mmCIF file of C-alpha atoms in Angstrom:
data_model
loop_
_atom_site.group_PDB
_atom_site.id
_atom_site.type_symbol
_atom_site.label_atom_id
_atom_site.label_comp_id
_atom_site.label_asym_id
_atom_site.label_seq_id
_atom_site.Cartn_x
_atom_site.Cartn_y
_atom_site.Cartn_z
ATOM 1 C CA UNK A 30 48.139 5.984 1.744
ATOM 2 C CA UNK A 31 45.443 3.953 3.440
ATOM 3 C CA UNK A 32 45.758 0.287 4.264
ATOM 4 C CA UNK A 33 43.293 -2.537 4.669
ATOM 5 C CA UNK A 34 44.161 -3.751 8.159
ATOM 6 C CA UNK A 35 41.344 -3.259 10.643
ATOM 7 C CA UNK A 36 43.770 -2.352 13.385
ATOM 8 C CA UNK A 37 45.922 0.718 12.820
ATOM 9 C CA UNK A 38 47.413 2.598 15.755
ATOM 10 C CA UNK A 39 49.505 5.748 15.873
ATOM 11 C CA UNK A 40 52.234 5.789 18.479
ATOM 12 C CA UNK A 41 55.705 6.828 19.552
ATOM 13 C CA UNK A 42 58.705 4.545 19.239
ATOM 14 C CA UNK A 43 59.873 3.643 22.765
ATOM 15 C CA UNK A 44 62.675 1.239 21.874
ATOM 16 C CA UNK A 45 64.430 -0.318 18.915
ATOM 17 C CA UNK A 46 66.649 -3.383 19.161
ATOM 18 C CA UNK A 47 68.376 -4.354 15.965
ATOM 19 C CA UNK A 48 69.654 -7.914 15.474
ATOM 20 C CA UNK A 49 71.395 -9.384 12.459
ATOM 21 C CA UNK A 50 68.235 -10.140 10.510
ATOM 22 C CA UNK A 51 65.353 -8.600 12.408
ATOM 23 C CA UNK A 52 64.585 -5.543 14.503
ATOM 24 C CA UNK A 53 62.276 -5.427 17.508
ATOM 25 C CA UNK A 54 60.322 -2.208 17.847
ATOM 26 C CA UNK A 55 58.155 -1.119 20.765
ATOM 27 C CA UNK A 56 55.524 1.515 20.070
ATOM 28 C CA UNK A 57 53.486 3.271 22.770
ATOM 29 C CA UNK A 58 50.016 3.855 21.356
ATOM 30 C CA UNK A 59 48.328 5.069 24.546
ATOM 31 C CA UNK A 60 49.526 5.530 28.136
ATOM 32 C CA UNK A 61 50.560 2.053 29.263
ATOM 33 C CA UNK A 62 49.621 0.405 25.959
ATOM 34 C CA UNK A 63 52.701 -0.762 24.086
ATOM 35 C CA UNK A 64 52.772 -2.802 20.892
ATOM 36 C CA UNK A 65 55.868 -4.862 20.057
ATOM 37 C CA UNK A 66 56.686 -5.572 16.418
ATOM 38 C CA UNK A 67 59.395 -7.684 14.817
ATOM 39 C CA UNK A 68 60.238 -6.481 11.325
ATOM 40 C CA UNK A 69 63.250 -7.094 9.109
ATOM 41 C CA UNK A 70 66.388 -5.073 9.754
ATOM 42 C CA UNK A 71 66.416 -3.580 6.221
ATOM 43 C CA UNK A 72 62.807 -2.433 6.671
ATOM 44 C CA UNK A 73 63.603 -0.764 10.001
ATOM 45 C CA UNK A 74 66.480 1.069 8.349
ATOM 46 C CA UNK A 75 64.486 2.026 5.261
ATOM 47 C CA UNK A 76 61.696 3.485 7.423
ATOM 48 C CA UNK A 77 64.175 5.348 9.652
ATOM 49 C CA UNK A 78 62.665 3.942 12.847
ATOM 50 C CA UNK A 79 64.213 5.636 15.890
ATOM 51 C CA UNK A 80 63.267 6.213 19.517
ATOM 52 C CA UNK A 81 60.945 9.186 19.908
ATOM 53 C CA UNK A 82 59.672 9.145 16.332
ATOM 54 C CA UNK A 83 56.039 8.703 15.405
ATOM 55 C CA UNK A 84 55.054 5.463 13.728
ATOM 56 C CA UNK A 85 51.999 3.282 13.139
ATOM 57 C CA UNK A 86 51.275 -0.340 13.993
ATOM 58 C CA UNK A 87 49.005 -2.191 11.564
ATOM 59 C CA UNK A 88 47.532 -5.584 12.447
ATOM 60 C CA UNK A 89 45.125 -7.757 10.449
ATOM 61 C CA UNK A 90 42.009 -8.710 12.425
ATOM 62 C CA UNK A 91 42.568 -12.349 11.451
ATOM 63 C CA UNK A 92 45.948 -12.302 13.229
ATOM 64 C CA UNK A 93 44.417 -11.459 16.619
ATOM 65 C CA UNK A 94 43.827 -14.335 19.036
ATOM 66 C CA UNK A 95 41.165 -13.881 21.718
ATOM 67 C CA UNK A 96 41.404 -15.385 25.213
ATOM 68 C CA UNK A 97 39.148 -15.389 28.252
ATOM 69 C CA UNK A 98 39.795 -16.302 31.887
ATOM 70 C CA UNK B 10 47.894 -20.081 31.577
ATOM 71 C CA UNK B 11 50.546 -17.876 30.039
ATOM 72 C CA UNK B 12 51.096 -17.512 26.315
ATOM 73 C CA UNK B 13 54.100 -16.681 24.179
ATOM 74 C CA UNK B 14 52.751 -13.720 22.207
ATOM 75 C CA UNK B 15 54.597 -10.494 22.958
ATOM 76 C CA UNK B 16 51.387 -8.498 22.752
ATOM 77 C CA UNK B 17 48.665 -9.372 25.242
ATOM 78 C CA UNK B 18 46.003 -6.837 26.153
ATOM 79 C CA UNK B 19 43.127 -7.049 28.616
ATOM 80 C CA UNK B 20 39.940 -5.364 27.522
ATOM 81 C CA UNK B 21 36.168 -5.256 27.457
ATOM 82 C CA UNK B 22 34.124 -6.627 24.573
ATOM 83 C CA UNK B 23 32.408 -3.695 22.834
ATOM 84 C CA UNK B 24 30.753 -5.567 19.978
ATOM 85 C CA UNK B 25 30.327 -9.040 18.549
ATOM 86 C CA UNK B 26 29.101 -9.735 15.039
ATOM 87 C CA UNK B 27 28.595 -13.373 14.226
ATOM 88 C CA UNK B 28 28.597 -14.523 10.607
ATOM 89 C CA UNK B 29 28.134 -18.029 9.264
ATOM 90 C CA UNK B 30 31.777 -19.043 9.663
ATOM 91 C CA UNK B 31 33.522 -16.253 11.543
ATOM 92 C CA UNK B 32 32.817 -13.749 14.296
ATOM 93 C CA UNK B 33 34.161 -10.210 14.474
ATOM 94 C CA UNK B 34 34.948 -9.036 17.971
ATOM 95 C CA UNK B 35 35.886 -5.524 19.063
ATOM 96 C CA UNK B 36 37.737 -5.189 22.354
ATOM 97 C CA UNK B 37 38.404 -1.860 24.095
ATOM 98 C CA UNK B 38 41.809 -2.155 25.767
ATOM 99 C CA UNK B 39 42.211 1.497 26.795
ATOM 100 C CA UNK B 40 40.062 4.601 26.318
ATOM 101 C CA UNK B 41 39.837 5.053 22.561
ATOM 102 C CA UNK B 42 42.016 2.027 21.790
ATOM 103 C CA UNK B 43 39.982 -0.753 20.218
ATOM 104 C CA UNK B 44 41.303 -4.005 18.800
ATOM 105 C CA UNK B 45 39.266 -5.876 16.198
ATOM 106 C CA UNK B 46 39.639 -9.650 15.926
ATOM 107 C CA UNK B 47 38.143 -12.141 13.510
ATOM 108 C CA UNK B 48 37.908 -15.596 15.028
ATOM 109 C CA UNK B 49 35.882 -18.638 14.044
ATOM 110 C CA UNK B 50 32.231 -18.756 15.078
ATOM 111 C CA UNK B 51 32.672 -21.997 17.076
ATOM 112 C CA UNK B 52 35.553 -20.411 19.003
ATOM 113 C CA UNK B 53 33.495 -17.326 19.838
ATOM 114 C CA UNK B 54 30.718 -19.561 21.140
ATOM 115 C CA UNK B 55 33.064 -21.832 23.073
ATOM 116 C CA UNK B 56 34.678 -18.828 24.808
ATOM 117 C CA UNK B 57 31.290 -17.271 25.589
ATOM 118 C CA UNK B 58 32.279 -13.929 24.081
ATOM 119 C CA UNK B 59 29.591 -11.309 24.794
ATOM 120 C CA UNK B 60 29.362 -7.538 24.964
ATOM 121 C CA UNK B 61 30.564 -6.214 28.315
ATOM 122 C CA UNK B 62 32.658 -9.262 29.198
ATOM 123 C CA UNK B 63 36.378 -9.130 29.854
ATOM 124 C CA UNK B 64 38.659 -10.746 27.308
ATOM 125 C CA UNK B 65 42.241 -10.610 26.093
ATOM 126 C CA UNK B 66 43.731 -9.917 22.676
ATOM 127 C CA UNK B 67 46.993 -11.738 21.901
ATOM 128 C CA UNK B 68 49.103 -10.785 18.883
ATOM 129 C CA UNK B 69 52.459 -12.196 17.761
ATOM 130 C CA UNK B 70 55.123 -9.494 17.295
ATOM 131 C CA UNK B 71 55.895 -10.917 13.858
ATOM 132 C CA UNK B 72 52.308 -10.211 12.750
ATOM 133 C CA UNK B 73 52.622 -6.468 13.370
ATOM 134 C CA UNK B 74 53.391 -4.239 10.365
ATOM 135 C CA UNK B 75 55.039 -0.870 11.030
ATOM 136 C CA UNK B 76 54.383 2.240 8.948
ATOM 137 C CA UNK B 77 55.693 5.806 9.011
ATOM 138 C CA UNK B 78 54.444 8.992 7.375
ATOM 139 C CA UNK C 12 53.250 6.604 4.094
ATOM 140 C CA UNK C 13 55.830 3.824 3.935
ATOM 141 C CA UNK C 14 55.307 0.379 5.374
ATOM 142 C CA UNK C 15 57.630 -2.261 6.746
ATOM 143 C CA UNK C 16 56.635 -5.242 4.612
ATOM 144 C CA UNK C 17 59.436 -6.441 2.365
ATOM 145 C CA UNK C 18 57.005 -7.186 -0.437
ATOM 146 C CA UNK C 19 55.033 -4.258 -1.802
ATOM 147 C CA UNK C 20 53.599 -4.372 -5.301
ATOM 148 C CA UNK C 21 51.665 -1.779 -7.271
ATOM 149 C CA UNK C 22 48.894 -3.124 -9.460
ATOM 150 C CA UNK C 23 45.474 -2.724 -10.991
ATOM 151 C CA UNK C 24 42.361 -4.242 -9.449
ATOM 152 C CA UNK C 25 41.095 -6.966 -11.815
ATOM 153 C CA UNK C 26 38.206 -8.274 -9.740
ATOM 154 C CA UNK C 27 36.411 -7.698 -6.455
ATOM 155 C CA UNK C 28 34.031 -10.201 -4.912
ATOM 156 C CA UNK C 29 32.300 -9.024 -1.782
ATOM 157 C CA UNK C 30 30.869 -11.557 0.652
ATOM 158 C CA UNK C 31 29.067 -10.894 3.902
ATOM 159 C CA UNK C 32 32.220 -10.545 6.002
ATOM 160 C CA UNK C 33 35.169 -10.552 3.621
ATOM 161 C CA UNK C 34 36.062 -9.353 0.150
ATOM 162 C CA UNK C 35 38.329 -11.135 -2.299
ATOM 163 C CA UNK C 36 40.433 -8.825 -4.418
ATOM 164 C CA UNK C 37 42.601 -9.754 -7.395
ATOM 165 C CA UNK C 38 45.373 -7.345 -8.312
ATOM 166 C CA UNK C 39 47.462 -7.595 -11.494
ATOM 167 C CA UNK C 40 50.977 -6.475 -10.629
ATOM 168 C CA UNK C 41 52.672 -7.456 -13.891
ATOM 169 C CA UNK C 42 51.439 -9.122 -17.097
ATOM 170 C CA UNK C 43 50.200 -12.530 -15.992
ATOM 171 C CA UNK C 44 51.117 -11.985 -12.339
ATOM 172 C CA UNK C 45 48.013 -11.687 -10.193
ATOM 173 C CA UNK C 46 47.889 -11.464 -6.413
ATOM 174 C CA UNK C 47 44.715 -12.489 -4.583
ATOM 175 C CA UNK C 48 43.913 -10.901 -1.232
ATOM 176 C CA UNK C 49 41.124 -11.534 1.244
ATOM 177 C CA UNK C 50 40.401 -8.474 3.361
ATOM 178 C CA UNK C 51 37.405 -7.537 5.465
ATOM 179 C CA UNK C 52 34.366 -6.104 3.710
ATOM 180 C CA UNK C 53 34.475 -2.842 5.716
ATOM 181 C CA UNK C 54 38.126 -2.360 4.747
ATOM 182 C CA UNK C 55 37.373 -2.907 1.053
ATOM 183 C CA UNK C 56 34.605 -0.308 1.263
ATOM 184 C CA UNK C 57 36.708 2.163 3.250
ATOM 185 C CA UNK C 58 39.525 1.945 0.695
ATOM 186 C CA UNK C 59 37.117 2.283 -2.240
ATOM 187 C CA UNK C 60 38.495 -0.807 -3.980
ATOM 188 C CA UNK C 61 36.979 -1.125 -7.470
ATOM 189 C CA UNK C 62 37.886 -2.826 -10.736
ATOM 190 C CA UNK C 63 40.370 -0.770 -12.738
ATOM 191 C CA UNK C 64 41.675 1.243 -9.787
ATOM 192 C CA UNK C 65 45.305 1.233 -8.715
ATOM 193 C CA UNK C 66 46.159 -0.475 -5.447
ATOM 194 C CA UNK C 67 49.106 -2.054 -3.648
ATOM 195 C CA UNK C 68 49.621 -5.526 -2.222
ATOM 196 C CA UNK C 69 51.846 -5.720 0.871
ATOM 197 C CA UNK C 70 53.122 -9.064 2.164
ATOM 198 C CA UNK C 71 55.438 -9.774 5.092
ATOM 199 C CA UNK C 72 58.477 -11.858 4.099
ATOM 200 C CA UNK C 73 57.750 -14.204 7.005
ATOM 201 C CA UNK C 74 54.348 -15.041 5.492
ATOM 202 C CA UNK C 75 55.857 -16.413 2.278
ATOM 203 C CA UNK C 76 56.275 -20.190 1.990
ATOM 204 C CA UNK C 77 58.908 -21.511 -0.410
ATOM 205 C CA UNK C 78 58.544 -24.743 -2.371
ATOM 206 C CA UNK C 79 60.752 -26.631 -4.796
ATOM 207 C CA UNK C 80 59.998 -29.461 -7.226
ATOM 208 C CA UNK D 29 51.716 -31.935 -4.896
ATOM 209 C CA UNK D 30 49.200 -29.121 -4.982
ATOM 210 C CA UNK D 31 48.730 -26.623 -2.187
ATOM 211 C CA UNK D 32 45.817 -24.554 -0.995
ATOM 212 C CA UNK D 33 47.327 -21.076 -1.102
ATOM 213 C CA UNK D 34 45.651 -18.801 -3.632
ATOM 214 C CA UNK D 35 48.953 -17.231 -4.571
ATOM 215 C CA UNK D 36 51.594 -19.537 -6.017
ATOM 216 C CA UNK D 37 54.364 -18.150 -8.203
ATOM 217 C CA UNK D 38 57.184 -19.898 -10.026
ATOM 218 C CA UNK D 39 60.476 -18.044 -10.069
ATOM 219 C CA UNK D 40 64.239 -18.118 -10.011
ATOM 220 C CA UNK D 41 66.254 -17.643 -6.843
ATOM 221 C CA UNK D 42 68.141 -14.341 -7.103
ATOM 222 C CA UNK D 43 69.744 -14.269 -3.660
ATOM 223 C CA UNK D 44 70.015 -16.284 -0.475
ATOM 224 C CA UNK D 45 71.247 -14.852 2.814
ATOM 225 C CA UNK D 46 71.580 -17.341 5.615
ATOM 226 C CA UNK D 47 71.584 -16.169 9.230
ATOM 227 C CA UNK D 48 71.879 -18.266 12.343
ATOM 228 C CA UNK D 49 68.190 -19.126 12.565
ATOM 229 C CA UNK D 50 66.575 -17.865 9.391
ATOM 230 C CA UNK D 51 67.358 -17.478 5.704
ATOM 231 C CA UNK D 52 66.187 -14.659 3.463
ATOM 232 C CA UNK D 53 65.408 -15.708 -0.081
ATOM 233 C CA UNK D 54 64.624 -13.451 -3.038
ATOM 234 C CA UNK D 55 62.752 -15.015 -5.947
ATOM 235 C CA UNK D 56 62.207 -13.294 -9.301
ATOM 236 C CA UNK D 57 58.775 -14.334 -10.554
ATOM 237 C CA UNK D 58 58.545 -11.958 -13.526
ATOM 238 C CA UNK D 59 60.857 -9.284 -14.920
ATOM 239 C CA UNK D 60 61.188 -6.733 -12.115
ATOM 240 C CA UNK D 61 58.852 -8.612 -9.768
ATOM 241 C CA UNK D 62 60.760 -10.059 -6.823
ATOM 242 C CA UNK D 63 59.308 -11.795 -3.805
ATOM 243 C CA UNK D 64 61.292 -11.909 -0.565
ATOM 244 C CA UNK D 65 60.730 -14.783 1.851
ATOM 245 C CA UNK D 66 62.121 -15.469 5.309
ATOM 246 C CA UNK D 67 62.165 -19.163 6.096
ATOM 247 C CA UNK D 68 64.066 -21.155 8.696
ATOM 248 C CA UNK D 69 67.681 -22.014 7.996
ATOM 249 C CA UNK D 70 67.055 -25.797 8.245
ATOM 250 C CA UNK D 71 64.229 -25.498 5.706
ATOM 251 C CA UNK D 72 66.426 -23.581 3.272
ATOM 252 C CA UNK D 73 69.074 -26.289 3.560
ATOM 253 C CA UNK D 74 66.576 -29.140 3.280
ATOM 254 C CA UNK D 75 65.086 -27.652 0.095
ATOM 255 C CA UNK D 76 68.545 -26.992 -1.393
ATOM 256 C CA UNK D 77 67.750 -23.356 -2.143
ATOM 257 C CA UNK D 78 70.557 -21.794 -4.202
ATOM 258 C CA UNK D 79 70.958 -18.849 -6.546
ATOM 259 C CA UNK D 80 69.788 -19.665 -10.040
ATOM 260 C CA UNK D 81 67.526 -22.555 -9.034
ATOM 261 C CA UNK D 82 63.810 -22.639 -9.701
ATOM 262 C CA UNK D 83 61.508 -22.339 -6.731
ATOM 263 C CA UNK D 84 57.944 -21.353 -5.883
ATOM 264 C CA UNK D 85 56.531 -18.726 -3.548
ATOM 265 C CA UNK D 86 53.202 -19.579 -1.904
ATOM 266 C CA UNK D 87 51.184 -16.945 -0.053
ATOM 267 C CA UNK D 88 47.776 -17.263 1.616
ATOM 268 C CA UNK D 89 45.270 -14.679 0.370
ATOM 269 C CA UNK D 90 44.475 -13.779 3.980
ATOM 270 C CA UNK D 91 48.108 -12.734 4.526
ATOM 271 C CA UNK D 92 47.969 -10.058 1.834
ATOM 272 C CA UNK D 93 47.362 -6.461 2.952
ATOM 273 C CA UNK D 94 45.882 -4.028 0.420
ATOM 274 C CA UNK D 95 46.742 -0.331 0.312
ATOM 275 C CA UNK D 96 45.602 2.578 -1.827
ATOM 276 C CA UNK D 97 47.041 6.059 -2.321
ATOM 277 C CA UNK E 15 57.276 -30.941 -4.365
ATOM 278 C CA UNK E 16 58.791 -30.025 -1.020
ATOM 279 C CA UNK E 17 57.795 -27.005 0.997
ATOM 280 C CA UNK E 18 59.580 -24.823 3.524
ATOM 281 C CA UNK E 19 57.195 -25.055 6.464
ATOM 282 C CA UNK E 20 58.742 -26.762 9.480
ATOM 283 C CA UNK E 21 55.475 -28.471 10.299
ATOM 284 C CA UNK E 22 54.077 -30.838 7.682
ATOM 285 C CA UNK E 23 51.676 -33.584 8.666
ATOM 286 C CA UNK E 24 50.042 -36.311 6.593
ATOM 287 C CA UNK E 25 46.477 -37.128 7.523
ATOM 288 C CA UNK E 26 43.013 -38.183 6.507
ATOM 289 C CA UNK E 27 40.202 -35.710 5.907
ATOM 290 C CA UNK E 28 37.576 -36.212 8.633
ATOM 291 C CA UNK E 29 35.206 -33.405 7.712
ATOM 292 C CA UNK E 30 34.723 -30.627 5.192
ATOM 293 C CA UNK E 31 32.324 -27.727 5.693
ATOM 294 C CA UNK E 32 32.021 -25.400 2.747
ATOM 295 C CA UNK E 33 30.750 -21.851 3.268
ATOM 296 C CA UNK E 34 30.277 -19.131 0.675
ATOM 297 C CA UNK E 35 33.890 -17.950 0.751
ATOM 298 C CA UNK E 36 35.844 -20.382 2.888
ATOM 299 C CA UNK E 37 35.961 -24.075 3.682
ATOM 300 C CA UNK E 38 36.782 -25.617 7.036
ATOM 301 C CA UNK E 39 38.710 -28.858 6.831
ATOM 302 C CA UNK E 40 39.526 -31.233 9.675
ATOM 303 C CA UNK E 41 42.439 -33.600 9.156
ATOM 304 C CA UNK E 42 43.293 -36.483 11.497
ATOM 305 C CA UNK E 43 47.087 -36.750 11.585
ATOM 306 C CA UNK E 44 47.366 -39.308 14.402
ATOM 307 C CA UNK E 45 44.803 -41.077 16.618
ATOM 308 C CA UNK E 46 43.065 -38.261 18.499
ATOM 309 C CA UNK E 47 45.156 -35.526 16.896
ATOM 310 C CA UNK E 48 43.063 -33.412 14.542
ATOM 311 C CA UNK E 49 44.150 -30.250 12.746
ATOM 312 C CA UNK E 50 41.529 -27.754 11.594
ATOM 313 C CA UNK E 51 42.261 -25.555 8.579
ATOM 314 C CA UNK E 52 40.287 -22.750 7.000
ATOM 315 C CA UNK E 53 41.123 -22.350 3.322
ATOM 316 C CA UNK E 54 39.288 -20.600 0.518
ATOM 317 C CA UNK E 55 36.386 -22.407 -1.126
ATOM 318 C CA UNK E 56 37.999 -22.317 -4.597
ATOM 319 C CA UNK E 57 41.162 -23.883 -3.174
ATOM 320 C CA UNK E 58 39.210 -26.662 -1.486
ATOM 321 C CA UNK E 59 37.473 -27.408 -4.776
ATOM 322 C CA UNK E 60 40.671 -27.211 -6.827
ATOM 323 C CA UNK E 61 42.418 -29.670 -4.489
ATOM 324 C CA UNK E 62 39.424 -32.031 -4.493
ATOM 325 C CA UNK E 63 39.303 -32.191 -0.703
ATOM 326 C CA UNK E 64 36.789 -34.829 0.413
ATOM 327 C CA UNK E 65 36.142 -36.909 3.521
ATOM 328 C CA UNK E 66 38.360 -39.978 3.630
ATOM 329 C CA UNK E 67 41.013 -38.618 1.270
ATOM 330 C CA UNK E 68 44.644 -38.167 2.245
ATOM 331 C CA UNK E 69 45.936 -34.645 2.616
ATOM 332 C CA UNK E 70 48.713 -32.710 4.320
ATOM 333 C CA UNK E 71 48.663 -29.839 6.801
ATOM 334 C CA UNK E 72 51.567 -27.384 6.535
ATOM 335 C CA UNK E 73 52.188 -24.792 9.245
ATOM 336 C CA UNK E 74 54.993 -22.242 9.520
ATOM 337 C CA UNK E 75 56.885 -22.453 12.827
ATOM 338 C CA UNK E 76 56.453 -18.703 13.270
ATOM 339 C CA UNK E 77 52.651 -19.145 13.260
ATOM 340 C CA UNK E 78 52.666 -21.417 16.314
ATOM 341 C CA UNK E 79 51.907 -19.853 19.701
ATOM 342 C CA UNK E 80 53.211 -21.614 22.807
ATOM 343 C CA UNK E 81 51.387 -21.627 26.147
ATOM 344 C CA UNK E 82 52.133 -23.069 29.566
ATOM 345 C CA UNK E 83 49.921 -23.642 32.613
ATOM 346 C CA UNK F 16 42.372 -19.303 30.470
ATOM 347 C CA UNK F 17 40.865 -20.437 27.190
ATOM 348 C CA UNK F 18 41.973 -19.217 23.802
ATOM 349 C CA UNK F 19 40.252 -18.829 20.458
ATOM 350 C CA UNK F 20 42.576 -20.851 18.232
ATOM 351 C CA UNK F 21 40.893 -23.931 16.753
ATOM 352 C CA UNK F 22 44.062 -25.952 17.143
ATOM 353 C CA UNK F 23 45.387 -26.411 20.663
ATOM 354 C CA UNK F 24 47.644 -29.328 21.508
ATOM 355 C CA UNK F 25 49.171 -30.414 24.809
ATOM 356 C CA UNK F 26 52.675 -31.807 24.585
ATOM 357 C CA UNK F 27 56.101 -32.247 26.096
ATOM 358 C CA UNK F 28 59.027 -30.023 25.173
ATOM 359 C CA UNK F 29 61.589 -32.147 23.293
ATOM 360 C CA UNK F 30 64.117 -29.442 22.442
ATOM 361 C CA UNK F 31 64.771 -25.752 22.887
ATOM 362 C CA UNK F 32 67.307 -23.805 20.819
ATOM 363 C CA UNK F 33 67.755 -20.226 21.839
ATOM 364 C CA UNK F 34 69.191 -17.701 19.368
ATOM 365 C CA UNK F 35 69.824 -14.010 19.879
ATOM 366 C CA UNK F 36 66.278 -12.913 19.086
ATOM 367 C CA UNK F 37 64.184 -16.037 18.745
ATOM 368 C CA UNK F 38 63.890 -19.493 20.260
ATOM 369 C CA UNK F 39 62.941 -22.672 18.417
ATOM 370 C CA UNK F 40 60.855 -25.073 20.439
ATOM 371 C CA UNK F 41 59.872 -28.629 19.509
ATOM 372 C CA UNK F 42 56.849 -30.084 21.263
ATOM 373 C CA UNK F 43 55.810 -33.746 21.026
ATOM 374 C CA UNK F 44 52.021 -33.835 21.064
ATOM 375 C CA UNK F 45 51.575 -37.535 20.263
ATOM 376 C CA UNK F 46 53.995 -40.380 19.527
ATOM 377 C CA UNK F 47 55.841 -39.296 16.399
ATOM 378 C CA UNK F 48 53.912 -36.034 16.065
ATOM 379 C CA UNK F 49 56.150 -33.042 16.779
ATOM 380 C CA UNK F 50 55.251 -29.386 16.387
ATOM 381 C CA UNK F 51 58.015 -26.827 15.907
ATOM 382 C CA UNK F 52 57.439 -23.242 17.050
ATOM 383 C CA UNK F 53 59.569 -20.136 16.725
ATOM 384 C CA UNK F 54 58.823 -17.623 19.463
ATOM 385 C CA UNK F 55 60.793 -14.665 20.760
ATOM 386 C CA UNK F 56 63.638 -15.326 23.175
ATOM 387 C CA UNK F 57 62.080 -13.136 25.930
ATOM 388 C CA UNK F 58 58.811 -15.087 25.649
ATOM 389 C CA UNK F 59 60.603 -18.428 25.931
ATOM 390 C CA UNK F 60 62.350 -17.191 29.067
ATOM 391 C CA UNK F 61 59.191 -15.673 30.550
ATOM 392 C CA UNK F 62 57.298 -18.956 30.068
ATOM 393 C CA UNK F 63 60.151 -21.018 31.494
ATOM 394 C CA UNK F 64 60.213 -23.359 28.493
ATOM 395 C CA UNK F 65 62.583 -26.277 29.169
ATOM 396 C CA UNK F 66 63.062 -29.806 27.874
ATOM 397 C CA UNK F 67 60.700 -32.236 29.543
ATOM 398 C CA UNK F 68 58.157 -29.643 30.625
ATOM 399 C CA UNK F 69 54.543 -29.660 29.515
ATOM 400 C CA UNK F 70 53.434 -26.953 27.132
ATOM 401 C CA UNK F 71 50.723 -26.251 24.571
ATOM 402 C CA UNK F 72 50.868 -25.359 20.893
ATOM 403 C CA UNK F 73 48.095 -23.073 19.638
ATOM 404 C CA UNK F 74 47.551 -22.533 15.902
ATOM 405 C CA UNK F 75 44.866 -20.480 14.144
ATOM 406 C CA UNK F 76 42.924 -22.492 11.551
ATOM 407 C CA UNK F 77 43.546 -19.725 9.017
ATOM 408 C CA UNK F 78 47.311 -20.274 9.348
ATOM 409 C CA UNK F 79 47.121 -23.894 8.190
ATOM 410 C CA UNK F 80 47.912 -24.623 4.532
ATOM 411 C CA UNK F 81 46.472 -27.797 3.014
ATOM 412 C CA UNK F 82 48.250 -29.846 0.347
ATOM 413 C CA UNK F 83 47.377 -32.985 -1.603
ATOM 414 C CA UNK F 84 49.488 -35.322 -3.708
#
């Protein structure tokens, strides 16, 4: 399956914290580059997200905010 | 200034394409890791975004979609 | 590939309108139920979106607004 | 009232799960087509969301991700 | 109609700029407080958005980014 | 630091409610104009958000929904 988001990164799950409704997942996509995602708890369970597994982070280009010093 | 987004990456602007309403900006945040953003044209001009400049990409954790094979 | 969005609908592409930066895609997911998406033009081309093809619409639950009369 | 989102579906509330901060609402908009929304708990209470009631799901076209096999 | 977004502001349309795909709308919601929205061109036309008219801006709480100095 | 969001409002924190995962923050940006944000609990702590402090609310123009009566 291919998806339309401009940003799509392969990584390794570094941590998973599951709350009552949501789960917070940290994915390392390159040395020192970690992406944090909050997804629903049922989705995290359905996808079998666990530390050490491979996963992808997908982000729409219109959801990225740019800043400069 | 500090911002609340969980994801905040420093990078170098690799390309800028300005349309009539929006601008597409590609930021290299690590070797081989590029983040594409679509922001409004006035914002790109106001921030002085240009190839080779440093900039930051900020992304809310709730905007990240996770996928697995 | 499986993705984390709670909403994931299979449908048939009913129309594609390509602008300079974005493409607007209408997907019929059930009789009379059409979902409109705006994605980037490069993504629409990369995915080979065309009228009559099958595609999926994925929507995060946190992006849905609820209204009542 | 009319709203600007391209996607606007009328449906019946199938389930409501209220957490401490958020509420998860499932709306059936056609036979077999359910849309899941996460809204804040105060909003769910203010709107009087309850199983069996009519409600609408509104989704911006730019929040829809497209995928293909 | 009532909607689930935590932020809902009544204002007066100060400007409308219509592009090929999108429209940019500026709404004054209090003296000196203007909210800029980008919606699709068909939506702007369907709602009859015009300078001087009353309109509302609705924003999900999860779409707001907080910053501090 | 400057950021790309079209909407950027300075205000005073009126309330902070911290849950297990998220925090809800209300910012008064003008008399009677309050903006509610939901950010992650770690971000609220990192930024030192507290009642009475100054803070900013940043909102992308593409995240604003417009409505009319």
